[in-house]
XYZ file of C-alpha atoms in Angstrom:
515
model
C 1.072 132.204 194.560
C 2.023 135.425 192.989
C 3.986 135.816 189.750
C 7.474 137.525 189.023
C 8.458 138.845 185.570
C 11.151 140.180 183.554
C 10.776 143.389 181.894
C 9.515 142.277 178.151
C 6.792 140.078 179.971
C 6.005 143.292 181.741
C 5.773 145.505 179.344
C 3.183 143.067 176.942
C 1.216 142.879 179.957
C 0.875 146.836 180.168
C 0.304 146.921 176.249
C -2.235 144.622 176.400
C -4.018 146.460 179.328
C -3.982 149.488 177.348
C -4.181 148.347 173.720
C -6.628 145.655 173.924
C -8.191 145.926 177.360
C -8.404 149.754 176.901
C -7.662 150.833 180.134
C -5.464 154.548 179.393
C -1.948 154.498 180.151
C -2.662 158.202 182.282
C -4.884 156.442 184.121
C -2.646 153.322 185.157
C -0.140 156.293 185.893
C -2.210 157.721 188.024
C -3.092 154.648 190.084
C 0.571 153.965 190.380
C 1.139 157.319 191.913
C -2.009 156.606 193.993
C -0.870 153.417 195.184
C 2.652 154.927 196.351
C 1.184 158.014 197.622
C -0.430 155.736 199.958
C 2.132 153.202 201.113
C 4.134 156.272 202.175
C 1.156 157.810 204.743
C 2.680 156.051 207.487
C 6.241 157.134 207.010
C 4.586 161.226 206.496
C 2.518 160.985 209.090
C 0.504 164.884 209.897
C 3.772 166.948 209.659
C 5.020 168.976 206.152
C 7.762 166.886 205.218
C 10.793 168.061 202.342
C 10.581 165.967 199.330
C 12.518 165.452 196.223
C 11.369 163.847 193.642
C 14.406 162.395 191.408
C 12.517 161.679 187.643
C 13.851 160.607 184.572
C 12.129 160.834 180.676
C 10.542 157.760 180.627
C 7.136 156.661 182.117
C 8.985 155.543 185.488
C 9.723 159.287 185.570
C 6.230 160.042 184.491
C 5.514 157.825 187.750
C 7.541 159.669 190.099
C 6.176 163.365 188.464
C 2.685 162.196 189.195
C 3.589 160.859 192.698
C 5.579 164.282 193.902
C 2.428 166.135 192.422
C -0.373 164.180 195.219
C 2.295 164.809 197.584
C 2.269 168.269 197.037
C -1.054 168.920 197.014
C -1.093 167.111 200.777
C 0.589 170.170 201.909
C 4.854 168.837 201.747
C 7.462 170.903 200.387
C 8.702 168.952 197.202
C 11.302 169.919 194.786
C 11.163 168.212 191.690
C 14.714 166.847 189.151
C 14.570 165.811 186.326
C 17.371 163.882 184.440
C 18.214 163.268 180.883
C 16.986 164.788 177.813
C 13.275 166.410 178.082
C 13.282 166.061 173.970
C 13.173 162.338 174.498
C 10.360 162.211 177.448
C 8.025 158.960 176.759
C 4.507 160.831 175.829
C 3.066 159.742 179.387
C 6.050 161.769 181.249
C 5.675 165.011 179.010
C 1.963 165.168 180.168
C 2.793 164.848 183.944
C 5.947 167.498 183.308
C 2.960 169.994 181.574
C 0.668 169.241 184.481
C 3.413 170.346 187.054
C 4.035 173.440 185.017
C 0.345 174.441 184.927
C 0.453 174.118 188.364
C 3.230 176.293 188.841
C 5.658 174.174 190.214
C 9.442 174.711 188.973
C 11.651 171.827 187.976
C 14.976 171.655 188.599
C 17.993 170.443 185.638
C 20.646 170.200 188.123
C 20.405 168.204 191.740
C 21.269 170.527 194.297
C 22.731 169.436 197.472
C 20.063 169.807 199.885
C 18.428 167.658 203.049
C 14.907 165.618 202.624
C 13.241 163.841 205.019
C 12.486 161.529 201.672
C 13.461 160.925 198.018
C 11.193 158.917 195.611
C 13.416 157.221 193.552
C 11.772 157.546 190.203
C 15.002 158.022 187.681
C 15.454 154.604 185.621
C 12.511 151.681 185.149
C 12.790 148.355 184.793
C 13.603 148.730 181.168
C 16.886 149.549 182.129
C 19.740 147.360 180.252
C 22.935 149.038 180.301
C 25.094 150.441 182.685
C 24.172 153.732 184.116
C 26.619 156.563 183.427
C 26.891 160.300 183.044
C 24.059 162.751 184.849
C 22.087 159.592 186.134
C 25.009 157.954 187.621
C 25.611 161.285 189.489
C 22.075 161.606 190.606
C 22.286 158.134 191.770
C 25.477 158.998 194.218
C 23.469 161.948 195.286
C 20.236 159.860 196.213
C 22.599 157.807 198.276
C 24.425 160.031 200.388
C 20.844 161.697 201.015
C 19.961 158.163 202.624
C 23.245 158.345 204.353
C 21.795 161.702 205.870
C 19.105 160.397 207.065
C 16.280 160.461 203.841
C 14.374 157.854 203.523
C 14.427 156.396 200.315
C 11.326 155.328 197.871
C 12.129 153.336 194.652
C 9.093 153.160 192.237
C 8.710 150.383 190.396
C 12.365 149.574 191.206
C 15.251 150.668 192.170
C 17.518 152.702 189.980
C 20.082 150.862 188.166
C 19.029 147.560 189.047
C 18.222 145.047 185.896
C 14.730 143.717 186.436
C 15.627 140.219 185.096
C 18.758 139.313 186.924
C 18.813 141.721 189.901
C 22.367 142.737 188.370
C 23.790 146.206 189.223
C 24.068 147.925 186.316
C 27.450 150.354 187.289
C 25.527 152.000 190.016
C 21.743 151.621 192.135
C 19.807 153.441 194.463
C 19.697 151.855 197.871
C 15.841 152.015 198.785
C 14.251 151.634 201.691
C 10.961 150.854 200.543
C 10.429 149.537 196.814
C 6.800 149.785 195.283
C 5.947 147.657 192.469
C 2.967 147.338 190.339
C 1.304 145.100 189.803
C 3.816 141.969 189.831
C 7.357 141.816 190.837
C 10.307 141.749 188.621
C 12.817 138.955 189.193
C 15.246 141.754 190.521
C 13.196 142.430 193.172
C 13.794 138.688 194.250
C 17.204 138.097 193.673
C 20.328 139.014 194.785
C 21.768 141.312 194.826
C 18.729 143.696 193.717
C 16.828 141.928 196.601
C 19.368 143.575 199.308
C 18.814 147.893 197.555
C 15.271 147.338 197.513
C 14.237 146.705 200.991
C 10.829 146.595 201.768
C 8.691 145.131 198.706
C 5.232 145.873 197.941
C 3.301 145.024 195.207
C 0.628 147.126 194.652
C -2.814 146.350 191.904
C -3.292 148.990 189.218
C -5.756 147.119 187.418
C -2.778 145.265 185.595
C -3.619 141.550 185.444
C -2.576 138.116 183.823
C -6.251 136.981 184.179
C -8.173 137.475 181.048
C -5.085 138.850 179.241
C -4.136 136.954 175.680
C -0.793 136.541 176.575
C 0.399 133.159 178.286
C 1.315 134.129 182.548
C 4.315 134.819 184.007
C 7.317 132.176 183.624
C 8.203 132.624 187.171
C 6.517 132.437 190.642
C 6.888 132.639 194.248
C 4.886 132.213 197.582
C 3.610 134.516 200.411
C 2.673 133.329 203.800
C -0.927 133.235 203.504
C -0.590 130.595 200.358
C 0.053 127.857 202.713
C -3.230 127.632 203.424
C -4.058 125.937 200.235
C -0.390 124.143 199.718
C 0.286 122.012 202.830
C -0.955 118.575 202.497
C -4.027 117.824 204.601
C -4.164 114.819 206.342
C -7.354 112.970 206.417
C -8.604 112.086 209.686
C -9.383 108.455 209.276
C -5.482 107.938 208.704
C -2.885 106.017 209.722
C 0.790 105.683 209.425
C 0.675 104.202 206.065
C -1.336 106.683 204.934
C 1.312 109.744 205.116
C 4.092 107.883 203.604
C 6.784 105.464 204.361
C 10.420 107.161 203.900
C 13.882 105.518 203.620
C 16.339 107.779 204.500
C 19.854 106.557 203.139
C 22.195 108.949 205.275
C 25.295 108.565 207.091
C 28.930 107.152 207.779
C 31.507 106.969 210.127
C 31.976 110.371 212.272
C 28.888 111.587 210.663
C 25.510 110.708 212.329
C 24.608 114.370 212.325
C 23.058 114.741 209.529
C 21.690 111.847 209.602
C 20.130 112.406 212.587
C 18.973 116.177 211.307
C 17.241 114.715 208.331
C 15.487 111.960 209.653
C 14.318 114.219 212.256
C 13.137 117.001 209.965
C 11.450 113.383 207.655
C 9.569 112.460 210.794
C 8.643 116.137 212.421
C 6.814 117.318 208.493
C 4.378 114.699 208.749
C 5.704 111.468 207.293
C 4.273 108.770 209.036
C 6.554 105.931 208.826
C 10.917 106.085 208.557
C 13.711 104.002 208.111
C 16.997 105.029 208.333
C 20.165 102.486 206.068
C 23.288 103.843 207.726
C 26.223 102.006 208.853
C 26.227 100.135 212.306
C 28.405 102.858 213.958
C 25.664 104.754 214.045
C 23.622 102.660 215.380
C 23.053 103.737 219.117
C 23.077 107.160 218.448
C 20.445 107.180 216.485
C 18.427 104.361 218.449
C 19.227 107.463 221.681
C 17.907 110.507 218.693
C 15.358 108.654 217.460
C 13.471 106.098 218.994
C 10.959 106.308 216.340
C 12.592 105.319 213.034
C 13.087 101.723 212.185
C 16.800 100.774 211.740
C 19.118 99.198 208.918
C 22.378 99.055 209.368
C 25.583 97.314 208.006
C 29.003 96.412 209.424
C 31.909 96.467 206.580
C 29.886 96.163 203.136
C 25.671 96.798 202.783
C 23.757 94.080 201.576
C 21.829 94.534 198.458
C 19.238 91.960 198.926
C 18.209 94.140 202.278
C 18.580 97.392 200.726
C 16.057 95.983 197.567
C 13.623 94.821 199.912
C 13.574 97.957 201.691
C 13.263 99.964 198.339
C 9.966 97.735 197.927
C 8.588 98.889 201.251
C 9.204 102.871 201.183
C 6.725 105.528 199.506
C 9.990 107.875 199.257
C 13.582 107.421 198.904
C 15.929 110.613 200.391
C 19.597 109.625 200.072
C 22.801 111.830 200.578
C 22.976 113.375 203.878
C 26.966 112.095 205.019
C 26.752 109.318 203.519
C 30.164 109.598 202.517
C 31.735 109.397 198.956
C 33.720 105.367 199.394
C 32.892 102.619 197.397
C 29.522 101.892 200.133
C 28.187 105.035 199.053
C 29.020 104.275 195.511
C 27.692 100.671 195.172
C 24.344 102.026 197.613
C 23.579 104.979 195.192
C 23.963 103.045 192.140
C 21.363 100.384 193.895
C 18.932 102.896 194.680
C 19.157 104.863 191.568
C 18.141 101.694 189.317
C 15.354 101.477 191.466
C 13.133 103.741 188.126
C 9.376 104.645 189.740
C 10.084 105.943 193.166
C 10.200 109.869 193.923
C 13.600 110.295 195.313
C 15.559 113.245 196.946
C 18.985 113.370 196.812
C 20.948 115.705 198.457
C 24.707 116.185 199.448
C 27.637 113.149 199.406
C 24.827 111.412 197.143
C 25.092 114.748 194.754
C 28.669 114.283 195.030
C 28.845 110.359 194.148
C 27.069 111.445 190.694
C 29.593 114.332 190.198
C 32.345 111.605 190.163
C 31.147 108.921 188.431
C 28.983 108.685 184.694
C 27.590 105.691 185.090
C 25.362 107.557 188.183
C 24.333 110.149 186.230
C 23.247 108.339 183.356
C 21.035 105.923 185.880
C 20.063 108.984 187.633
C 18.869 110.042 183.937
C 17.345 106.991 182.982
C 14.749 107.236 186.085
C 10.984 108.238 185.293
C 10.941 111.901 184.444
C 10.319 114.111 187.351
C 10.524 111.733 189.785
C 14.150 112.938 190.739
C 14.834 115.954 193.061
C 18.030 117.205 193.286
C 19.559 119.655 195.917
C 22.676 121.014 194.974
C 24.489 124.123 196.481
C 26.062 126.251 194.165
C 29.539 124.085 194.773
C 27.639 121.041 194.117
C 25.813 122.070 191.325
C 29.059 123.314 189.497
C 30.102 119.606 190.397
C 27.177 118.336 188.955
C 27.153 120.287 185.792
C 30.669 120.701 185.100
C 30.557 124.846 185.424
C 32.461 127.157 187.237
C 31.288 129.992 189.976
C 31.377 133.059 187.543
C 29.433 130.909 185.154
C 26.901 130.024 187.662
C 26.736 133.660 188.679
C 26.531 135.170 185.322
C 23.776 132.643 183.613
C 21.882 130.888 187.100
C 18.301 130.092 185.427
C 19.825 128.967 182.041
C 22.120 126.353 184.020
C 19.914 124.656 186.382
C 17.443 124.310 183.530
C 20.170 122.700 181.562
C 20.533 120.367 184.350
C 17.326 119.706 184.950
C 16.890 119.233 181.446
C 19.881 116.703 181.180
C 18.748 114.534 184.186
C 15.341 114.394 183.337
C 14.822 115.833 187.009
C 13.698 118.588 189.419
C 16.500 120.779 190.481
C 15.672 123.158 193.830
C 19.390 125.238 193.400
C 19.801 126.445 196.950
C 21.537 129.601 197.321
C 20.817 133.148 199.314
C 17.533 132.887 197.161
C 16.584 129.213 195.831
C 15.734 128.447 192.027
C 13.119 125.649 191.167
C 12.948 124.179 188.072
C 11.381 120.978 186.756
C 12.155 119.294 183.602
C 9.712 120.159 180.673
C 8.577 123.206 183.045
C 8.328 126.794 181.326
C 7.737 127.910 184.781
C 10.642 128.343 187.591
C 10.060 128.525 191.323
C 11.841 131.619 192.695
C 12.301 131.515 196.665
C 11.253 134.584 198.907
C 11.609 133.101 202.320
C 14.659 132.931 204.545
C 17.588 134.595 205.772
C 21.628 134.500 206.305
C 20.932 132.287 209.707
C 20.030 129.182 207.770
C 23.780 129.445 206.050
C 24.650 126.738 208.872
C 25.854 123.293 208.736
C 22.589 120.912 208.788
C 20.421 123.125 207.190
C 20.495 121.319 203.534
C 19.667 117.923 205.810
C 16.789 119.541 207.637
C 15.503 120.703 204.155
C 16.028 116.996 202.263
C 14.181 115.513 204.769
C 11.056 118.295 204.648
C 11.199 117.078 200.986
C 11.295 113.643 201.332
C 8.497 114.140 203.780
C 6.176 116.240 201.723
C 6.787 113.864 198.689
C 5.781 110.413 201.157
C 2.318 112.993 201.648
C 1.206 112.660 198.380
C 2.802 116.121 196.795
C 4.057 116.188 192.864
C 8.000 116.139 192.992
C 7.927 119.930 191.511
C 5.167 121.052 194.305
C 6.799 119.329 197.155
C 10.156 120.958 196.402
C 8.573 124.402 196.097
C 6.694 124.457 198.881
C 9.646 122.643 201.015
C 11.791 125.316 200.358
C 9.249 127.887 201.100
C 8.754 126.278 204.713
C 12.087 126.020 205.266
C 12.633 129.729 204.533
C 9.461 130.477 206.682
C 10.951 128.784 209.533
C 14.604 130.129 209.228
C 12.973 133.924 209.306
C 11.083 132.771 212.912
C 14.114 131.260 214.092
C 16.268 134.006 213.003
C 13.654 136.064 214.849
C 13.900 134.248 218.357
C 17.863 133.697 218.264
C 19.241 136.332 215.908
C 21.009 135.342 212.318
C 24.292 134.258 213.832
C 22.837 131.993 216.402
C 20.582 130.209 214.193
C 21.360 126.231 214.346
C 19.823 123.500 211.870
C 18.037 122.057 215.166
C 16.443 125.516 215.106
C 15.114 125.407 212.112
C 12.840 122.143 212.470
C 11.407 123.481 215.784
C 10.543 126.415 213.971
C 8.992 124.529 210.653
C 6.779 122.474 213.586
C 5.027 125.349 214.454
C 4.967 126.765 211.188
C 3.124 123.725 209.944
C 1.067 123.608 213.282
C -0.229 127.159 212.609
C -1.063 126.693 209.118
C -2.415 123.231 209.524
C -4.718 124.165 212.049
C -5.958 126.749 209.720
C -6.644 124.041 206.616
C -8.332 121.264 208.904
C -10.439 124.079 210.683
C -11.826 125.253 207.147
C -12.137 121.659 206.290
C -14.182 120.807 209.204
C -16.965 123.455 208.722
């Protein structure tokens, strides 16, 4: 797990270091510069390369100063600029400016036009909060048509001109190539559409840490391959179907078996060990053909609540939604299950829908045991759900699905280009870092309900299960995406690819766990 912050929980971390901790500010400069000095070896390789350094007055600049200093003194040509005001340069950046000078390097007030093989990015931090104008905003054009030429750009810390909270463009950004943080990412690194100008994150350690710090950690996380080694349920080897949970999928209608089908598929190929599908009878032999493994309820005209209560009393884990339609059967089966109070429960899609459009659904849905509920809205849905509009959704995205998490007593996982967690009487949020534009295909939502549903039937918290669902589900995307390209990518697709994303990193747990 590794932690994302804004820029105030940034900055009291980096007080603390120095104030309390008494590590120097200099010296956590230095390490920065350090730190992207050597990410970049690669890219330089042996030969001189031309460098500009773009800097501005505060300690990001200071950053970037220190940076095109090591680089120097490695034998490349750098030019250094430096924006803004020098009367107003942080305390940090005047001491790296002074250092240049001693060295006899010249600094440059106006950005020529000129070719570089690279640019370190180093004009605006991430305590950026208004729109960038004047001198920056015209070194910021610059920057870019230098990448358009061929540079190769280097934010530090982040990208110029994006907000480090919201990944908002603030007027203008840098378009980076590579973007080196320290010591955590910001939320703008993670979401969109900062995500898309900072393109390769790292996130380098300059002896910045949230362990032994007297602050509280970070109020948002996200996961990195080589965490699902110690998230992914392990399965005990004396086991047996009972033992990795009993799901009743509640999915379908007439003309729509698909995602039925999808998300009973996805249930029974993430380790759930038993599944029964409620669907209407037209469905029946198509899914009998699909799956062969799932027990079968079905109903002609009108379900039967006697059957549907008896089945509640057998499952571990309830996932309803997936085309079940929006009629009076989906009504009168969704107001059934929802009264059903203990149960962990997923519910995704038509079943989102059926509580958009009627109260009494969304007060039982409220009503259940507290964080027992997942929801899995897309952005239309969750506008349904929470009575919002897009450019409201846009403009305030954390604020609103806590709101609704808040309301329903719930977890929310808000899909989108990058996913938001968030679990009722949570400080913390999940923010997604896996997955591409491939998985924006129809079925993916089903395959991902029915990871859910399976992780949940494992033994996984409600909150835990939908974090690490969505992470897998990402994870597999990217490899399917790899194998087929973005535009081929099919939901089918995705759940061969989250089988042998679970088969690698299985493997890895119950080999550890045998030693």
């Amino acid at each position: 797990m590794k932690y994302a912050v804004k820029a105030a929980e940034m900055k009291a971390y980096d007080e603390c270091t120095i104030n309390k901790i008494g590590i120097p500010s200099m010296v956590l400069m230095e390490r920065a510069a350090l730190c992207v000095v050597s990410r970049l070896s690669d890219k330089l390789g042996n030969t001189p390369k031309r460098i500009l350094i773009a800097a501005g007055t505060g300690n990001n600049g200071g950053d970037g100063l220190a940076v095109g200093r090591l680089l120097a003194l490695k034998g490349h040509r750098v030019d250094f600029f430096l924006a803004g005001n020098p009367d107003r340069m942080t305390e940090e950046a005047e001491e790296q400016l002074n250092i240049l000078k001693n060295l006899g390097f010249s600094i440059q007030r106006k950005l020529k036009s000129a070719e570089y093989d690279m640019v370190i990015d180093a004009l605006l931090g991430i305590g950026l909060s208004r729109e960038v104008t004047g001198d920056y905003a015209d070194a910021v054009d610059k920057i870019n048509q230098m990448k358009s030429k061929g540079a190769y750009i280097c934010g530090v810390d982040i990208p110029s001109g994006i907000c480090a909270d919201t990944g908002r463009v603030l007027g203008c950004a840098v378009r980076a190539d590579i973007t080196v943080a320290f010591a955590f990412a910001k939320r703008g690194h993670l979401l969109y559409p900062g995500k898309a100008y900072c393109g390769k994150l790292v996130v380098e350690d300059i002896g910045i840490s949230e362990r032994g710090l007297f602050l509280s950690k970070p109020a948002a996380f996200y996961y990195e391959k080589e965490d699902l080694k110690n998230l992914l349920p392990y399965r005990v080897p004396d086991g047996n179907k009972g033992t990795f949970g009993k799901v009743l999928l509640i999915a379908g209608s007439k003309d729509m078996s698909g995602a039925c089908i999808l998300c009973g598929s996805s249930i029974l190929r993430s380790g759930a060990g038993m599944l029964k599908i409620i669907t209407p009878a037209c469905n029946r032999q198509i899914i009998q053909l699909s799956l062969p493994e799932a027990m079968l309820q079905t109903y002609e005209e009108h379900p039967d609540e006697s059957k549907i209560k008896q089945s509640l009393k057998w499952c571990d884990v309830v996932v309803a939604g997936p085309g079940m339609g929006t009629d009076e059967n989906g009504y009168t089966i969704m107001k059934w299950i929802l009264e059903e109070t203990a149960l962990p429960m997923v519910i995704d899609a038509d079943g989102l829908n059926l509580m958009a459009l009627h109260a009494d659904l969304m007060h039982l849905a409220a009503m259940r045991r507290a964080g027992q509920t997942v929801l899995t809205p897309h952005p239309a849905e969750f506008n349904r759900l929470s009575g919002t509009d897009m450019e409201a959704y846009q403009g305030n995205r954390e604020q609103l699905i806590r709101m609704l998490s808040q309301k329903l007593h719930c977890i929310v996982a808000a899909k989108d280009a990058v996913t938001v967690v968030a679990g009722n009487q949570r400080e913390e949020i999940y923010i997604n870092n896996s997955g591409n534009n491939g998985m924006a295909t129809a079925g993916s939502g089903d395959v991902l309900a029915g990871l859910l549903g399976a992780l949940l039937g494992q033994g996984m918290s409600p909150f835990d299960a939908a974090c690490l669902a969505v992470y897998l589900h990402g994870v597999a995307g990217e490899q399917a995406a790899e194998e087929n390209g973005c535009s081929a990518v099919v939901a089918s697709d995705i759940i061969k690819k989250l089988m042998q994303v679970m088969k690698e990193w299985k493997n890895t747990i119950e080999g550890k766990a045998c030693i």
